[in-house]
Coordinates of C-alpha atoms in Angstrom, one line a residue:
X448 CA -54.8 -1.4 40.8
X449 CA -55.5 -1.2 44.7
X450 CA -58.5 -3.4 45.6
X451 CA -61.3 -1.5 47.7
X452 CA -61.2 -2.4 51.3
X453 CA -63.9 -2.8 54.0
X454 CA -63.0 -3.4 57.3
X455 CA -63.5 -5.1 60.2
X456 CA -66.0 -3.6 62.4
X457 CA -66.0 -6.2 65.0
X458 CA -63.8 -8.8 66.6
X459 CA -64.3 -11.4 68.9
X460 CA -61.0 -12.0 71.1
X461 CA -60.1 -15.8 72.3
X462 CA -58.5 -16.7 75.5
X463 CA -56.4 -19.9 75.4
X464 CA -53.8 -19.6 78.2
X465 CA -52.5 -22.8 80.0
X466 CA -55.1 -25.2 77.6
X467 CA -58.2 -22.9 78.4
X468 CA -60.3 -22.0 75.5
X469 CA -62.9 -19.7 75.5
X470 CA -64.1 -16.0 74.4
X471 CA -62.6 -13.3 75.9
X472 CA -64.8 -10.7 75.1
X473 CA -65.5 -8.3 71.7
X474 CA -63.8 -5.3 70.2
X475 CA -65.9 -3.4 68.3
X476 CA -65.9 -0.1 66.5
X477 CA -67.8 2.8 68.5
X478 CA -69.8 5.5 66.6
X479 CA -67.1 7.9 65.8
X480 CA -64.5 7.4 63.1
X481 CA -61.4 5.5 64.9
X482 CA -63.0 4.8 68.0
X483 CA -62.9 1.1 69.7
X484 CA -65.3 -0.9 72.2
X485 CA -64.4 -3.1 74.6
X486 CA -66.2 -5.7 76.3
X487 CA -65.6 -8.9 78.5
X488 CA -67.8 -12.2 77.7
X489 CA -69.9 -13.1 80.3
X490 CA -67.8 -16.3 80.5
X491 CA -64.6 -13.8 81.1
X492 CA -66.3 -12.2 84.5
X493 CA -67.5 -15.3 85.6
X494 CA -63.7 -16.3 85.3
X495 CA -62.2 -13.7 86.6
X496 CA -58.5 -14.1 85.0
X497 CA -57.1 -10.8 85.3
X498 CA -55.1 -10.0 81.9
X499 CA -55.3 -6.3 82.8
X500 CA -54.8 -6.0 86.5
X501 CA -54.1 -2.4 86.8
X502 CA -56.7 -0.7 84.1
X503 CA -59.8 -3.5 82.5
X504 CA -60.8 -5.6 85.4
X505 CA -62.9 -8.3 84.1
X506 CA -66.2 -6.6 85.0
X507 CA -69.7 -5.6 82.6
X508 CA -68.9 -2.8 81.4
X509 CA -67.9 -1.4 78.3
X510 CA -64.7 0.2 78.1
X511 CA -63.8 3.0 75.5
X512 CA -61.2 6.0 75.5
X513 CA -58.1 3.6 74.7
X514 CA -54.7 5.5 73.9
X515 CA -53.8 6.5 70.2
X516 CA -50.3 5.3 70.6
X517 CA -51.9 1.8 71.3
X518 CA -54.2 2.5 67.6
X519 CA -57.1 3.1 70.2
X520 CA -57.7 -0.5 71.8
X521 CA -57.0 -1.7 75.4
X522 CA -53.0 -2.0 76.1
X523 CA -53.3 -5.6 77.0
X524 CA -54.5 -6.7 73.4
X525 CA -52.6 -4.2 71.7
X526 CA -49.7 -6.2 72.9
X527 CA -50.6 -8.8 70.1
X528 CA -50.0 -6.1 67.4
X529 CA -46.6 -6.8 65.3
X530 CA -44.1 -3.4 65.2
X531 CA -41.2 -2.7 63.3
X532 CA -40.1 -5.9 61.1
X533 CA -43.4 -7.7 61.3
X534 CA -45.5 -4.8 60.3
X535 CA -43.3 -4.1 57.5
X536 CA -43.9 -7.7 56.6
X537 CA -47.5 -7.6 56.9
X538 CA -47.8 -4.1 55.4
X539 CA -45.5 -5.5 51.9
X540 CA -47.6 -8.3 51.9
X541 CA -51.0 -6.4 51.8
X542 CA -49.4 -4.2 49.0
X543 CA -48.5 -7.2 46.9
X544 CA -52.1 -8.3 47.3
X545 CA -53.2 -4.6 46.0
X546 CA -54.8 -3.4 49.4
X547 CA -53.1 -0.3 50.4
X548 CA -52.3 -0.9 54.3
X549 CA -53.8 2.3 55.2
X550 CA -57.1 1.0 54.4
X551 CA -57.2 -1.1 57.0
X552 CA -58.4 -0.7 61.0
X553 CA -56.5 -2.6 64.2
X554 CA -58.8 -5.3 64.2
X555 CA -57.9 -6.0 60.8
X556 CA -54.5 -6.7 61.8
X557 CA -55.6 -8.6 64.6
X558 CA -57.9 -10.4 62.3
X559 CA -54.4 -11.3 59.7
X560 CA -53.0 -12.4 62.8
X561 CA -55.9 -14.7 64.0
X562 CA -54.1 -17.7 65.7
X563 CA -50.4 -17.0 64.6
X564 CA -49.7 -14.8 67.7
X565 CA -47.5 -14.6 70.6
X566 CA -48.9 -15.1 74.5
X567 CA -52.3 -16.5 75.1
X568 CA -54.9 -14.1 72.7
X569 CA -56.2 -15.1 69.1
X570 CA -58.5 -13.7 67.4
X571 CA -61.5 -14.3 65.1
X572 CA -62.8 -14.1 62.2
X573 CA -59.5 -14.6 60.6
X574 CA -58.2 -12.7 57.6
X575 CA -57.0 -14.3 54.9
X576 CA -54.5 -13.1 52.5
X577 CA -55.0 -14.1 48.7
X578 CA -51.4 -15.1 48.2
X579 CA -51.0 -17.0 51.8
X580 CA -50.1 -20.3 49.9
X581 CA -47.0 -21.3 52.4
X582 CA -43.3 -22.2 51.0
X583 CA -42.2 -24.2 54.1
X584 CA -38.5 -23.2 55.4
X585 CA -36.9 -25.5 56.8
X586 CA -33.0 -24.5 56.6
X587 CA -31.8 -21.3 59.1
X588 CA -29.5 -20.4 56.6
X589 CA -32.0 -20.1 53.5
X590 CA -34.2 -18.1 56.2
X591 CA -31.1 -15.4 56.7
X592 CA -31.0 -15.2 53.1
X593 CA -34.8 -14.5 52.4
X594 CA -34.3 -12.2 55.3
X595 CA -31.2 -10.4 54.1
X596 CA -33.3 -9.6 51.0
X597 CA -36.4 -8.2 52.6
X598 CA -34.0 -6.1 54.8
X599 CA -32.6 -4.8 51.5
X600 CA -36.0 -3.9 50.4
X601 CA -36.4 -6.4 47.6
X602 CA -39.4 -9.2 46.8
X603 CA -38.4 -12.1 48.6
X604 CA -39.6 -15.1 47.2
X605 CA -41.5 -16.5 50.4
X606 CA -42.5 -13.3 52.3
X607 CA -46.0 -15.0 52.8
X608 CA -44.0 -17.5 55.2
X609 CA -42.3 -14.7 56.4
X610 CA -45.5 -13.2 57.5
X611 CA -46.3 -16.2 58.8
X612 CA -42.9 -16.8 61.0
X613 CA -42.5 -13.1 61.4
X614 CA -45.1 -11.2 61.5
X615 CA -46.3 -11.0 65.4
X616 CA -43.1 -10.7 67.3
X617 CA -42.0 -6.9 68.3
X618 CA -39.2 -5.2 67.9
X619 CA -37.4 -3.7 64.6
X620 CA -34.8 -6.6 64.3
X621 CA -35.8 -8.8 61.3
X622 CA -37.2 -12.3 63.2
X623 CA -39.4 -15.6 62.9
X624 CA -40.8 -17.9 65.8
X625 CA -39.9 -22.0 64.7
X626 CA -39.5 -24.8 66.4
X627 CA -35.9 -25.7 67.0
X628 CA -33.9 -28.8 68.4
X629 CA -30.8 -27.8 70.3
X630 CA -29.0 -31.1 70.2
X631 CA -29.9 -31.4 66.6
X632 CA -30.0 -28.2 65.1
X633 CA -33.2 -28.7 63.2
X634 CA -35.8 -26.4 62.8
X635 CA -39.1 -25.9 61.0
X636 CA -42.5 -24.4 61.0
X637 CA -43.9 -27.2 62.5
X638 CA -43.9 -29.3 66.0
X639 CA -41.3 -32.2 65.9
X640 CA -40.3 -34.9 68.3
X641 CA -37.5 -33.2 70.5
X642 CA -38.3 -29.4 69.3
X643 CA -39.0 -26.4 71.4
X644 CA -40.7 -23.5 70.6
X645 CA -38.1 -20.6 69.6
X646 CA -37.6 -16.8 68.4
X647 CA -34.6 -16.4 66.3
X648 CA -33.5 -12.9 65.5
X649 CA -31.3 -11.7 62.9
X650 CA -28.9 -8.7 61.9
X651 CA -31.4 -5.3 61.0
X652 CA -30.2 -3.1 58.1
X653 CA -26.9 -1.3 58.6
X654 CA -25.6 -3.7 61.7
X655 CA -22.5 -6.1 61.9
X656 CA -23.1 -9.6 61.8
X657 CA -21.3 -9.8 65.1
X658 CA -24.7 -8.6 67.2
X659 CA -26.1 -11.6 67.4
X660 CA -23.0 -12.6 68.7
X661 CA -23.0 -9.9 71.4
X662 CA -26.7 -10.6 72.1
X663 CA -25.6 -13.9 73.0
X664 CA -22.9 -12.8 75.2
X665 CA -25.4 -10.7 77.2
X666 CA -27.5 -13.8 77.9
X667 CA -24.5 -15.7 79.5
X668 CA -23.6 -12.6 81.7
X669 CA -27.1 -12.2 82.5
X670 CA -27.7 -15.7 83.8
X671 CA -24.4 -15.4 85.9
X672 CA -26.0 -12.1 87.2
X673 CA -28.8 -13.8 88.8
X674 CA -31.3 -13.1 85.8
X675 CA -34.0 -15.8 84.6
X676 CA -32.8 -15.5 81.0
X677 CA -34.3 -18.4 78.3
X678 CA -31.7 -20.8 76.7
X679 CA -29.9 -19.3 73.9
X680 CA -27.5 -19.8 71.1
X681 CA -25.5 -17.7 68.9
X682 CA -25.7 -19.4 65.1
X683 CA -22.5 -18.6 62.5
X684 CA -24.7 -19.4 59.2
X685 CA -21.1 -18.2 57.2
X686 CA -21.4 -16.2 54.5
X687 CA -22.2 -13.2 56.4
X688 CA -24.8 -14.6 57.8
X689 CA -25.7 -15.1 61.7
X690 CA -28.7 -15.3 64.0
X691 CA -29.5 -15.3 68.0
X692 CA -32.0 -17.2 69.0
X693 CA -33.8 -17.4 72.3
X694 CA -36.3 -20.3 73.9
X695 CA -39.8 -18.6 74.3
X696 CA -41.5 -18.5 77.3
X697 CA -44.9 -17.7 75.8
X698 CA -45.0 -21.3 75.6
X699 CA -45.0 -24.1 78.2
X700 CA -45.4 -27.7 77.2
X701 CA -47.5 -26.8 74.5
X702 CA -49.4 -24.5 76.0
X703 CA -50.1 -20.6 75.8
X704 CA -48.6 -18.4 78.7
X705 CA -50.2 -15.2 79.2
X706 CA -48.1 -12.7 78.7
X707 CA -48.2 -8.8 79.4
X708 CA -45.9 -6.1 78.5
X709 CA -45.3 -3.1 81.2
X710 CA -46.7 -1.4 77.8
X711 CA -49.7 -3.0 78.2
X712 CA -50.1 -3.4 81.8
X713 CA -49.7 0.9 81.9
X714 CA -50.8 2.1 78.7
X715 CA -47.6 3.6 78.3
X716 CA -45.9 4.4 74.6
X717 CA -42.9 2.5 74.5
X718 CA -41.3 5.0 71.9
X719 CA -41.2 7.6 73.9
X720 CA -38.8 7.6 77.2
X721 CA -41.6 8.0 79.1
X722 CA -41.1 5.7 81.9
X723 CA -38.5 6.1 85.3
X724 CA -37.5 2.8 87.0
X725 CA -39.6 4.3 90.3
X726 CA -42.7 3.6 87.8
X727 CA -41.3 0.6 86.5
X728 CA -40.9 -1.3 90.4
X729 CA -44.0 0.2 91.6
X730 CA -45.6 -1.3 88.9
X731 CA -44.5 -4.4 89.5
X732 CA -45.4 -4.4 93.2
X733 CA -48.7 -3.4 92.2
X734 CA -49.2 -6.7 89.5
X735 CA -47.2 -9.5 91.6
X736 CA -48.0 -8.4 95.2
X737 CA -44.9 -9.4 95.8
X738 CA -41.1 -8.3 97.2
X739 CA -39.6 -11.1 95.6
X740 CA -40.5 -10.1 92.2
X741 CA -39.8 -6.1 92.7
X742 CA -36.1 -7.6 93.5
X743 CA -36.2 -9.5 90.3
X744 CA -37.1 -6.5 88.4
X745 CA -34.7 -4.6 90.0
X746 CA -31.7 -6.9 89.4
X747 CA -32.3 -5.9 85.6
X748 CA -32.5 -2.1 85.8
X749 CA -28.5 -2.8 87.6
X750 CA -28.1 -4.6 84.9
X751 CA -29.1 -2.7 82.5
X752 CA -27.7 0.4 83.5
X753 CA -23.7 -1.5 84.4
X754 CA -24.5 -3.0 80.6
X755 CA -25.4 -0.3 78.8
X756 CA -28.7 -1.8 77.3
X757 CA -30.4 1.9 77.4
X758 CA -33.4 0.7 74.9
X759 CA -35.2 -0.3 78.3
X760 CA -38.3 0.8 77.3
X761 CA -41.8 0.2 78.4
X762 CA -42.2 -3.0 76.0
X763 CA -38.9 -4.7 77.2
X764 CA -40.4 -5.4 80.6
X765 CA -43.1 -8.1 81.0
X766 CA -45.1 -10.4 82.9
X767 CA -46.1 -14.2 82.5
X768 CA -49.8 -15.6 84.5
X769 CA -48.6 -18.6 85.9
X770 CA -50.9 -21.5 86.4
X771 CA -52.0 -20.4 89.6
X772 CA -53.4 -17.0 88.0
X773 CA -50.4 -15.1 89.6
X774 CA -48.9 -12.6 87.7
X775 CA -44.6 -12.8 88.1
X776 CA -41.7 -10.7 85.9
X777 CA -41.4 -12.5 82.8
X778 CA -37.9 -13.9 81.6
X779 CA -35.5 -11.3 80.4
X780 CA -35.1 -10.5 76.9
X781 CA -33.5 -8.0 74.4
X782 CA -30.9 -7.7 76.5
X783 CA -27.6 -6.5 74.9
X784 CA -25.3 -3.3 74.0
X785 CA -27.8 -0.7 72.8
X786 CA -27.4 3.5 72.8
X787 CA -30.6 5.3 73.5
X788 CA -31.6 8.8 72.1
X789 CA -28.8 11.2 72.7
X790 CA -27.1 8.6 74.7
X791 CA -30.1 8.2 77.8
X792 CA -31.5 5.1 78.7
X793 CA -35.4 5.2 77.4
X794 CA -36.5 4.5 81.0
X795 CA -35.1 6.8 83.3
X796 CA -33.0 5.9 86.9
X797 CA -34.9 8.4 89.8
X798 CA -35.0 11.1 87.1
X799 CA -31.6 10.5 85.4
X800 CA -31.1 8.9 81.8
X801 CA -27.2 9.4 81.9
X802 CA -24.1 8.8 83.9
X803 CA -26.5 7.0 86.8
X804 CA -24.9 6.9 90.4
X805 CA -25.7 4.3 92.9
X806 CA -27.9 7.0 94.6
X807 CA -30.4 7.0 91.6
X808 CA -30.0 3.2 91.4
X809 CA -30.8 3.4 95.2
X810 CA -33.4 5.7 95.2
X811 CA -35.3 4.0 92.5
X812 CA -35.5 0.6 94.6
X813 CA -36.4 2.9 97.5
X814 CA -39.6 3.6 96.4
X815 CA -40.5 0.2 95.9
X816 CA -39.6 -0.4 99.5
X817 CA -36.4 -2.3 98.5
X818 CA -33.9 -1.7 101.2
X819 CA -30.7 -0.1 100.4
X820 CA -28.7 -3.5 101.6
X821 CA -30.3 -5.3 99.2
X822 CA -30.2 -3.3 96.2
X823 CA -26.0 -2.6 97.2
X824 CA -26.1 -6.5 97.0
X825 CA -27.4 -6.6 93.6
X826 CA -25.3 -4.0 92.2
X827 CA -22.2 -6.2 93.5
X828 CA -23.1 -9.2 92.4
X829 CA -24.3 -7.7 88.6
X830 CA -20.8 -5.6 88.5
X831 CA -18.6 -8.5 89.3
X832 CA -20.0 -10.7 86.4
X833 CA -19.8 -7.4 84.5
X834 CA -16.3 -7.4 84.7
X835 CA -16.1 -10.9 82.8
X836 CA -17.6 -9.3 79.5
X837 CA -14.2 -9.6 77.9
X838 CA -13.4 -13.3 78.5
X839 CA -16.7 -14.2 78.0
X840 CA -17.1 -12.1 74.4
X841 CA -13.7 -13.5 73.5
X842 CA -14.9 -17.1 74.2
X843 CA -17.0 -17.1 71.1
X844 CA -13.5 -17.3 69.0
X845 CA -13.3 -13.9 67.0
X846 CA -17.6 -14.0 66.3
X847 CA -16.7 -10.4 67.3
X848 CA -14.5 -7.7 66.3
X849 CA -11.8 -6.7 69.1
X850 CA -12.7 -2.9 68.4
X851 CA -16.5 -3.7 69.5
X852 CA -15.5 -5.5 72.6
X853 CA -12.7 -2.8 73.5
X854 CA -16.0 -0.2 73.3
X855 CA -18.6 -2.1 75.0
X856 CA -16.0 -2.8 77.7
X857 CA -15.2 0.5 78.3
X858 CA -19.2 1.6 78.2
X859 CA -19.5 -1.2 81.1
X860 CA -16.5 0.1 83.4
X861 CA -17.8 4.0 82.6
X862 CA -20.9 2.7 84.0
X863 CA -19.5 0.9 86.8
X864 CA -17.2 3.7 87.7
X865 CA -20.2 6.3 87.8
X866 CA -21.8 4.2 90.7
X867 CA -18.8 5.1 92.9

C-alpha cells in the first residue's frame, strides 16, 4: 500500500565551502501549486560569496520565476539534485518504502540528500528513509556486482548504501563517491589514513565493459593535451566487471569546494543542445574575469570536438570558488568517445554541431576575444596528442577491443581532417 505523503514546504540551505558553515538562505514554496521561493540569510549578504554570479546576487530580495527544467528552483542549487542513476536509485528506494516518488516536491529530494551531496551545499531538515539502515561496502568488486543487478532492474540487496554512495552524483552512468587509496587499493565509505575522496563510475546497461577503459584513455590524452584532468584509474574487477574512477575536486583537504555547473551558472537545460561554444567562452569570461581561464575552456571545446566527446552539454562544463572567492574552470570530466543526437555535438561550434572546421573553432574563440594565434596553437598541440590515441588505447593490454579503437581512431582523424 502507498503511504500518504506530505511534503516539504520549506528548506533551509547550508553553506559549507572551504570549512565555512553557516545558512545560506531558505527555499520555500510560493502560493501557487509548484512554485519556489528564494531567499539569502542575512548572514549570506553580509558575506557576499557569489554562488550565482550571473543571475542570484547575494542581495534581500526574494527571488521566484525559476526554470521548470531546473523543477522550479535557482540553477545553482538545482545543481545538487541527482539525474539519471541516482534518481533512479532514490526513486526505487522511495517505492520500496511505499511512497510513490511522484508525491514528492524538490525540496524533498534535497531534504533525502541533506549532507550526502556533492560541492559545498547541504540541506536541512533531513529526510529520513525508513529502511536507511546501511550495509557498508567495502570491496569494488561486490559494489560492480550490486551495481550490475540494479542496472538489470532487480532488488539489490544494499540499494540503501547505494543511495547513499550513489545517489547525488549526475550523469546516467551507474556510480558511487568512496574514499579510495591509490597505492593500496582500498576503498570504503568512510575516511581512512591515506584515502582520497573519489567517484568511480561503472558500465550503464547495454555498454562494453571496455568504456571504462576508454574513459581512462581519454584522461591520459587529455592531460598530455594541456587539460587539468583529476587522477584516474581504469579498474579490471574480472568477471566482466570494470570501473573508472576519477579523484574529485569537490573536495580539498577535507573540505567542500564550491562548485557550479555552466547549467547552473545559465539556467540552461542540459538535455537539450541548447548551448554554442560562443555562449559557453563568453560565459566563462563573464564568471572568471579572466583570459587565462577563457583559454582553458577553450582548450576543451578542441578537444572535444578532435575527440569526438559530442555529449558537451551544459552540465559537463563547470566552475570551482577557490579560497580566494575567485571563480576558475573546474577540472575536466566525462571526457571520452560519446555520439550525440543524430551525430552533433550537444553544444554547438559558431552554429555547427557536425563536421566542425577550424573556422567555427576560430570563430568561437573569437568572440571571447581569443586571438586566432592562440586558438591555432591549441588546436596543434590537442591534435598532435590526438594522434597517439592508438598507442596509448593499446597500452592498456587488450582492456579494449581492436574494432573500437580502429573506430574511435578513425572518428579522431575525420575530425582532425575537417579542420583542414
Amino acid at each position: 500500500m502507498t503511504k500518504s505523503y506530505q511534503p516539504l514546504q520549506r528548506l533551509e540551505i547550508i553553506y559549507q565551502g572551504w570549512g565555512d558553515h553557516f545558512p545560506l538562505g531558505i527555499l520555500a514554496a510560493g502560493r501557487d501549486r509548484g512554485q519556489w521561493l528564494f531567499e539569502y540569510s542575512a548572514e549570506s549578504i553580509d558575506r557576499g560569496i557569489e554562488l550565482s554570479p550571473l543571475l542570484h546576487p547575494p542581495v534581500s530580495t526574494t527571488y521566484a520565476d525559476f526554470e521548470r527544467h531546473q523543477e522550479g528552483i535557482p540553477g545553482f542549487i538545482a545543481d545538487s539534485l541527482p539525474d539519471g542513476w541516482g534518481r533512479l536509485l532514490m526513486d526505487r528506494l522511495l517505492r520500496r518504502n511505499n511512497i510513490e516518488p511522484a508525491a514528492l516536491s524538490v525540496l524533498d529530494r534535497l531534504a533525502m540528500l541533506g549532507d550526502n551531496t556533492m560541492g559545498a551545499l547541504t540541506y536541512r531538515p533531513l529526510l529520513d528513509m525508513p529502511e536507511q539502515q546501511h550495509q557498508h561496502i567495502d570491496d569494488l568488486i561486490v559494489l560492480a556486482e550490486q551495481i550490475k543487478i540494479e542496472v538489470a532492474g532487480q532488488d539489490s540487496e544494499v540499494l540503501p548504501e547505494l543511495v547513499r554512495l550513489g545517489g547525488s552524483p549526475h550523469g546516467a552512468r551507474p556510480k558511487v563517491l568512496v574514499e579510495f587509496d591509490p597505492v593500496t587499493g582500498h576503498i570504503a565509505a568512510q575516511a581512512f589514513a591515506g584515502s582520497h575522496p573519489w567517484l568511480i563510475k561503472f558500465p550503464a546497461a547495454q555498454e562494453g565493459v571496455w568504456v571504462c577503459a576508454l574513459e581512462e584513455v581519454y584522461a591520459r590524452l587529455a592531460r598530455q593535451a594541456g587539460i587539468d584532468f583529476p587522477d584516474s584509474r581504469w579498474f579490471d574487477l574480472g568477471n566482466g566487471l570494470s570501473a573508472f574512477g576519477v579523484k574529485r575536486f569537490d573536495r580539498h583537504a577535507g573540505l567542500r569546494v564550491p562548485v557550479l555547473s555552466m547549467a547552473g551558472a545559465l539556467q540552461a537545460d542540459f538535455r537539450l543542445p541548447c548551448l554554442d561554444y560562443s555562449d559557453i567562452l563568453q560565459a566563462t569570461g563573464m564568471i572568471t574575469r579572466s583570459m587565462v581561464e577563457r583559454e582553458i575552456q577553450a582548450r576543451r571545446m578542441v578537444f572535444n570536438v578532435i575527440m569526438n566527446n559530442q555529449d558537451d552539454h551544459a552540465k559537463n562544463f563547470a566552475f570551482v570558488l577557490n579560497q580566494q572567492e575567485e571563480w576558475q574552470v573546474s577540472p575536466a570530466y566525462d571526457l571520452t568517445l560519446q555520439m550525440g543526437p543524430g551525430g552533433q555535438h550537444q553544444t554547438s561550434v559558431a552554429g555547427y554541431g557536425r563536421d566542425i572546421s577550424r573556422k567555427a573553432l576560430l570563430k568561437a574563440a573569437a568572440s571571447a576575444d581569443i586571438a586566432d594565434k592562440t586558438l591555432q596553437r591549441i588546436i596543434e598541440e590537442v591534435s598532435d596528442v590526438a594522434a597517439m590515441f592508438v598507442p596509448t588505447a593499446q597500452a592498456l593490454g587488450g582492456a579494449i577491443p581492436a574494432n573500437v579503437i580502429q573506430a574511435t581512431a578513425d572518428k579522431i582523424n575525420a575530425n582532425i581532417r575537417a579542420l583542414g
